[in-house]
Amino acid sequence: MKTLIVYAHPEPKSLNGSLKDLAVSTLDNAGHEVQVSDLYAMNWKAVVDAADYGVHASSPLKVARDSGRAFDAGTLTPDVGTEQEKLLWADTIIFQFPLWWYTMPAILKGWVDRVFTFHFAYGVGEHSDTKYGERFGEGTLAGRRALLSVTTGGPEPHYAARGIAGPIDDLLFPIQHGILYYPGIEVLPPFVLYSTDRMTDKDYPDVAKAWEQRLLTLESTEPIAFRRQNFGDYEIPSLQLMEGLEPAGRTGFGLHVRG
Amino acid sequence: MKTLIVYAHPEPKSLNGSLKDLAVSTLDNAGHEVQVSDLYAMNWKAVVDAADYGVHASSPLKVARDSGRAFDAGTLTPDVGTEQEKLLWADTIIFQFPLWWYTMPAILKGWVDRVFTFHFAYGVGEHSDTKYGERFGEGTLAGRRALLSVTTGGPEPHYAARGIAGPIDDLLFPIQHGILYYPGIEVLPPFVLYSTDRMTDKDYPDVAKAWEQRLLTLESTEPIAFRRQNFGDYEIPSLQLMEGLEPAGRTGFGLHVRG
């Protein structure tokens, strides 16, 4: 595998830092190629602004259009261009981050906002009676697989079907489906560690073993069965799921997973 | 009302900028007090790091604990302290932002990550057999109301119950419930404008009229009926919703709304 690890934690000696280091060594020892985007170490610029698009920044700024023009012309800032190249190089992408306020830290959202430009991650493909662009199962990043490795402070029951935080699969849906599946990436079931605020050094060997196990079986892991947009499950252009496809009683984000 | 508007868009001449300006003038003309946190204009630092906690930054850094110590000692950086004071001053908070990749822009997530510190927005209140801290309906910011004013590029059907993006209420749940209701803020139904990529100047008068109407009726608008954590609906400490409280067939995030 060619694996890109996108890692977002300010403290190298954190649990997230250890899990990132373990992923690098485990994959390397197994003969895989690994690149790491350590966003804090890179001092990653988190904020989209006109400086991202150079001469292609309009006045007034149009984020989508201007990012597409800069992408087309090859004039995106080098930091963004480099991340896009890493994504094109990789066949597997691991995101290592703590769940802060039920989603990713700002620095990682800023990586998405800046790297996933128009014409690269969205605004790809034609629109017709049977196709609404190349997205949700097609797109620039098709053929790649991603995995979220996430830590939470709170305990697992809070993230269960009836838990007060909401089901973890629903909390991660806007990332797994909305950010990753949108430009074509298949998404593997996440690796989630709960109650990490209460974790001690003696818990780490079991955590490490579970993580190594996931890393060494990535190639045989089945992705989440998100429904593809342009293959009959959705009405075009309303993109509403056709009636009757889902198991009885299923609603919400779960509609967009087959079976 | 004492209204704080937290605004996150890089272009003052954008639709989001116009909606922010209109909110300021409409509320001001109606005799309300208004403060604005224009995150781009403030050059808001989006990224949590050790510099936020000064002498209270441990090595290794512990984000939750260190942010709580700096909060307790009154030594958070002035930018964060000022935003906390604005939140304590306000009785109404409006968030104006574009939905980027199905959630808030990084600069606004960075406002949450940095301003919502331990002992201010979380880690508040005691734990007992009947109480799991003051959160989800109680907390430092209780007595306040918030409203999300959000623009999307895509059309409304994509965000409907069966739409491919997922229902808008579910996409906003981690913000409305996980970020705002958690420290005690009541949340009003959002003001969402769809298809804004296709909007032209001739559409603006109707949009402006609808927004003014919402702004001038904020005080009489009923908040979303999120369930309070410590008042019998949840088992403590698992925080799972008690059986039988929800309407038949309801699942997912919707469980946490009454009725």
XYZ file of N, CA and C in Angstrom, chain A residues 10-11 13 40 46-49 60-61 63 100-107 109-110 112-113 116 121-122 132 135-136 155 157-158 160-167 170-171 173-174 177-179 182 198 229 234 237-244 246 251-253 255-256, chain B residues 10-11 13 40 46-49 60-61 63 100-107 109-110 112-113 116 121-122 132 135-136 155 157-158 160-167 170-171 173-174 177-179 182 198 229 234 237-244 246 251-253 255-256:
390
model
N -1.808 18.696 18.662
C -0.706 19.621 18.976
C 0.418 18.998 19.812
N 0.218 17.813 20.395
C 1.195 17.249 21.322
C 1.743 15.904 20.791
N 3.562 13.806 22.193
C 3.529 12.747 23.221
C 2.101 12.371 23.638
N 0.215 19.970 12.626
C 0.803 20.902 13.603
C 2.283 21.117 13.326
N -4.689 27.112 8.414
C -6.000 26.473 8.515
C -7.105 27.223 7.795
N -6.837 28.418 7.344
C -7.904 29.319 6.940
C -7.865 29.619 5.440
N -8.967 29.361 4.762
C -9.132 29.729 3.346
C -9.173 31.247 3.218
N -8.346 31.800 2.333
C -8.466 33.224 2.028
C -7.914 33.495 0.632
N -14.814 40.930 -5.849
C -14.824 40.147 -4.614
C -14.433 38.678 -4.830
N -13.885 38.099 -3.760
C -13.433 36.704 -3.778
C -14.616 35.757 -3.967
N -14.879 31.837 -3.566
C -14.025 30.734 -3.104
C -14.057 29.552 -4.076
N -13.023 16.663 18.746
C -13.197 17.882 19.546
C -14.552 18.475 19.188
N -15.411 18.615 20.160
C -16.757 19.133 19.904
C -17.436 18.354 18.776
N -17.314 17.038 18.876
C -18.055 16.099 18.023
C -17.650 16.110 16.557
N -16.505 16.730 16.250
C -15.998 16.676 14.878
C -14.488 16.902 14.899
N -13.887 17.126 13.759
C -12.428 17.230 13.674
C -11.922 18.572 14.217
N -10.668 18.613 14.694
C -10.067 19.882 15.099
C -10.004 20.859 13.923
N -9.999 22.152 14.230
C -10.010 23.181 13.186
C -8.863 23.016 12.192
N -7.692 22.621 12.651
C -6.554 22.544 11.722
C -6.802 21.497 10.645
N -9.961 20.526 9.665
C -11.006 21.066 8.799
C -10.398 22.056 7.813
N -9.395 22.795 8.258
C -8.724 23.724 7.367
C -7.906 23.036 6.284
N -8.995 20.233 4.905
C -10.062 19.893 3.952
C -10.477 21.135 3.169
N -10.772 22.207 3.865
C -11.271 23.425 3.204
C -10.289 23.917 2.127
N -9.238 20.459 -0.658
C -10.334 19.910 -1.466
C -10.945 21.031 -2.323
N -11.718 18.261 -5.896
C -12.560 17.403 -5.061
C -14.050 17.607 -5.322
N -14.415 18.744 -5.884
C -15.816 18.967 -6.266
C -15.847 19.772 -7.554
N -25.099 13.578 -12.136
C -25.040 14.895 -11.489
C -23.601 15.115 -11.041
N -19.422 12.438 -8.233
C -19.346 12.592 -6.782
C -20.079 11.446 -6.127
N -19.815 11.268 -4.845
C -20.415 10.170 -4.081
C -20.224 8.841 -4.819
N -17.167 8.214 27.265
C -17.251 6.756 27.168
C -18.176 6.283 26.042
N -20.835 4.319 25.719
C -22.308 4.373 25.740
C -22.882 5.726 25.320
N -22.124 6.791 25.545
C -22.610 8.116 25.150
C -22.738 8.237 23.633
N -23.507 5.521 21.641
C -24.264 4.358 21.158
C -25.573 4.819 20.527
N -26.372 3.881 20.065
C -27.605 4.208 19.336
C -28.495 5.170 20.110
N -28.582 4.987 21.436
C -29.440 5.846 22.253
C -28.645 6.830 23.099
N -27.352 6.924 22.872
C -26.489 7.780 23.683
C -26.696 9.264 23.401
N -26.426 10.090 24.397
C -26.769 11.516 24.320
C -25.977 12.270 23.253
N -24.775 11.787 22.927
C -23.972 12.468 21.907
C -24.501 12.198 20.504
N -25.300 11.137 20.375
C -25.695 10.642 19.050
C -24.787 9.488 18.657
N -25.282 8.617 17.772
C -24.490 7.449 17.361
C -23.199 7.881 16.667
N -23.287 8.300 12.972
C -23.948 9.514 12.492
C -23.057 10.739 12.681
N -22.339 10.802 13.803
C -21.428 11.937 14.016
C -20.335 11.971 12.950
N -20.622 10.648 9.903
C -21.173 10.620 8.542
C -20.801 11.853 7.712
N -20.913 13.064 8.271
C -20.551 14.225 7.429
C -19.083 14.196 6.986
N -18.880 10.396 4.644
C -19.685 10.447 3.423
C -19.538 11.811 2.739
N -19.675 12.893 3.523
C -19.723 14.232 2.945
C -18.373 14.737 2.465
N -17.297 14.356 3.164
C -15.959 14.833 2.782
C -15.200 13.774 1.984
N -17.489 11.775 -1.088
C -17.877 12.758 -2.108
C -16.889 12.779 -3.275
N -9.640 9.059 30.502
C -9.419 8.221 31.694
C -8.396 7.114 31.443
N -24.017 7.682 -6.288
C -24.997 8.689 -6.701
C -25.627 8.432 -8.066
N -30.673 7.151 -6.835
C -31.157 8.514 -6.576
C -31.833 9.087 -7.814
N -32.393 15.508 -11.009
C -31.328 16.129 -10.201
C -31.669 16.333 -8.724
N -32.816 15.836 -8.236
C -33.174 16.131 -6.839
C -32.276 15.381 -5.856
N -31.649 14.289 -6.351
C -30.762 13.455 -5.518
C -31.447 12.973 -4.236
N -32.739 12.674 -4.384
C -33.454 12.029 -3.287
C -33.404 10.524 -3.536
N -33.239 9.777 -2.470
C -33.195 8.320 -2.576
C -34.537 7.819 -3.101
N -34.490 6.940 -4.110
C -35.709 6.348 -4.653
C -36.463 5.639 -3.532
N -37.774 5.643 -3.615
C -38.603 4.998 -2.585
C -38.371 3.484 -2.575
N -38.422 2.920 -1.382
C -38.453 1.464 -1.259
C -37.114 0.768 -1.245
N -34.665 1.140 1.010
C -34.068 0.941 2.332
C -34.843 -0.104 3.136
N -34.114 5.580 8.598
C -34.236 6.996 8.242
C -32.868 7.662 8.411
N -32.815 8.938 8.086
C -31.620 9.738 8.369
C -30.421 9.328 7.532
N -29.241 9.555 8.087
C -28.006 9.274 7.347
C -27.922 7.815 6.901
N -29.931 5.945 5.550
C -30.539 5.673 4.238
C -29.482 5.508 3.158
N -28.346 6.157 3.343
C -27.353 6.221 2.271
C -26.322 5.098 2.350
N -14.595 34.931 4.251
C -13.421 35.751 3.889
C -13.762 36.977 3.041
N -14.983 37.062 2.482
C -15.291 38.143 1.544
C -16.431 39.016 2.084
N -18.031 41.296 0.666
C -19.091 41.512 -0.336
C -19.821 40.220 -0.704
N -12.662 36.677 10.211
C -11.636 36.979 9.201
C -11.035 38.364 9.438
N -6.934 30.187 14.400
C -7.894 29.077 14.342
C -7.423 27.838 15.080
N -6.167 27.802 15.500
C -5.571 26.539 15.913
C -5.239 26.527 17.409
N -5.751 25.545 18.110
C -5.399 25.317 19.517
C -3.945 24.892 19.614
N -3.169 25.557 20.464
C -1.814 25.078 20.746
C -1.374 25.572 22.116
N 4.214 17.144 28.635
C 3.408 17.310 27.423
C 2.102 18.056 27.668
N 1.656 18.715 26.584
C 0.421 19.508 26.623
C -0.806 18.612 26.846
N -4.658 19.362 26.542
C -5.524 20.452 26.088
C -6.633 20.746 27.082
N -19.438 24.608 4.527
C -18.330 24.107 3.702
C -18.083 22.657 4.082
N -18.213 21.779 3.131
C -18.047 20.348 3.400
C -18.931 19.909 4.570
N -20.174 20.390 4.494
C -21.254 19.917 5.384
C -21.107 20.328 6.838
N -20.197 21.281 7.104
C -20.069 21.804 8.466
C -19.491 23.216 8.399
N -19.073 23.742 9.535
C -18.610 25.127 9.566
C -17.195 25.268 8.988
N -16.852 26.467 8.466
C -15.469 26.707 8.021
C -14.481 26.544 9.181
N -13.245 26.221 8.837
C -12.225 25.969 9.857
C -12.066 27.134 10.830
N -12.147 28.355 10.352
C -11.904 29.491 11.242
C -12.957 29.538 12.351
N -14.669 26.769 13.435
C -14.398 25.633 14.315
C -13.256 25.988 15.266
N -12.301 26.762 14.773
C -11.199 27.181 15.626
C -11.632 28.166 16.701
N -14.582 27.876 18.167
C -15.156 26.953 19.156
C -14.039 26.244 19.932
N -13.094 25.663 19.218
C -12.034 24.888 19.866
C -11.282 25.723 20.906
N -14.276 27.679 23.730
C -15.057 26.778 24.575
C -14.119 25.918 25.432
N -16.899 25.966 29.078
C -17.969 25.356 28.279
C -18.149 23.872 28.580
N -17.122 23.223 29.128
C -17.256 21.817 29.536
C -16.453 21.617 30.816
N -24.690 14.362 35.760
C -23.430 14.062 35.084
C -22.849 15.383 34.589
N -24.446 20.060 31.754
C -24.315 20.071 30.293
C -25.638 19.651 29.670
N -25.782 19.928 28.382
C -27.014 19.619 27.657
C -28.226 20.157 28.415
N -28.890 22.597 -3.729
C -30.314 22.898 -3.592
C -30.976 22.154 -2.428
N -33.543 20.103 -2.005
C -33.881 18.670 -1.984
C -32.702 17.774 -1.581
N -31.479 18.225 -1.836
C -30.315 17.412 -1.462
C -30.187 17.290 0.058
N -32.964 17.285 2.123
C -34.263 16.858 2.648
C -34.134 15.488 3.314
N -35.238 14.976 3.810
C -35.216 13.718 4.563
C -34.536 12.584 3.795
N -34.789 12.522 2.473
C -34.200 11.451 1.653
C -33.071 11.956 0.761
N -32.634 13.187 0.958
C -31.608 13.776 0.108
C -30.217 13.204 0.372
N -29.384 13.223 -0.655
C -28.083 12.534 -0.602
C -27.132 13.131 0.430
N -27.280 14.423 0.739
C -26.388 15.048 1.723
C -26.743 14.642 3.147
N -27.972 14.144 3.307
C -28.514 13.908 4.648
C -29.380 15.085 5.056
N -30.327 14.853 5.968
C -31.238 15.929 6.384
C -30.466 17.078 7.039
N -30.000 16.950 10.726
C -28.981 16.014 11.194
C -27.578 16.561 10.962
N -27.360 17.210 9.818
C -26.035 17.791 9.558
C -25.696 18.864 10.594
N -26.952 18.988 13.675
C -27.094 18.496 15.053
C -25.785 18.565 15.851
N -24.654 18.128 15.274
C -23.421 18.203 16.077
C -23.068 19.642 16.486
N -26.622 20.848 18.895
C -26.745 20.086 20.137
C -25.373 19.894 20.787
N -24.388 19.474 19.981
C -23.085 19.092 20.536
C -22.237 20.273 20.974
N -22.345 21.394 20.254
C -21.533 22.570 20.587
C -22.349 23.596 21.387
N -24.786 21.952 24.545
C -23.902 21.349 25.565
C -23.596 22.322 26.704
N -26.225 29.601 -7.166
C -27.004 30.002 -8.352
C -27.805 31.282 -8.103
N -30.282 16.804 30.014
C -29.537 15.608 30.430
C -29.919 15.093 31.810
N -32.478 10.523 30.746
C -31.286 9.708 30.468
C -30.867 8.930 31.713
N -24.736 6.818 34.775
C -23.882 7.663 33.931
C -23.810 7.243 32.458
N -24.593 6.237 32.027
C -24.435 5.792 30.627
C -24.944 6.840 29.640
N -25.826 7.733 30.121
C -26.424 8.788 29.286
C -27.107 8.222 28.050
N -27.726 7.060 28.224
C -28.565 6.516 27.169
C -30.000 6.950 27.453
N -30.710 7.273 26.384
C -32.104 7.698 26.526
C -32.931 6.550 27.097
N -33.723 6.829 28.104
C -34.604 5.821 28.689
C -35.513 5.245 27.604
N -35.855 3.979 27.737
C -36.713 3.332 26.744
C -38.106 3.947 26.757
N -38.705 4.034 25.575
C -40.117 4.370 25.471
C -40.443 5.843 25.454
N -39.513 8.058 23.132
C -39.598 8.656 21.798
C -40.836 8.159 21.036
N -35.282 7.298 15.433
C -33.937 6.816 15.764
C -32.953 7.963 15.545
N -31.699 7.692 15.851
C -30.633 8.635 15.505
C -30.691 9.914 16.324
N -30.193 10.996 15.731
C -30.117 12.270 16.445
C -31.503 12.734 16.922
N -33.782 11.306 18.352
C -34.152 10.817 19.687
C -34.015 11.896 20.744
N -33.111 12.822 20.519
C -32.764 13.785 21.565
C -33.599 15.070 21.491
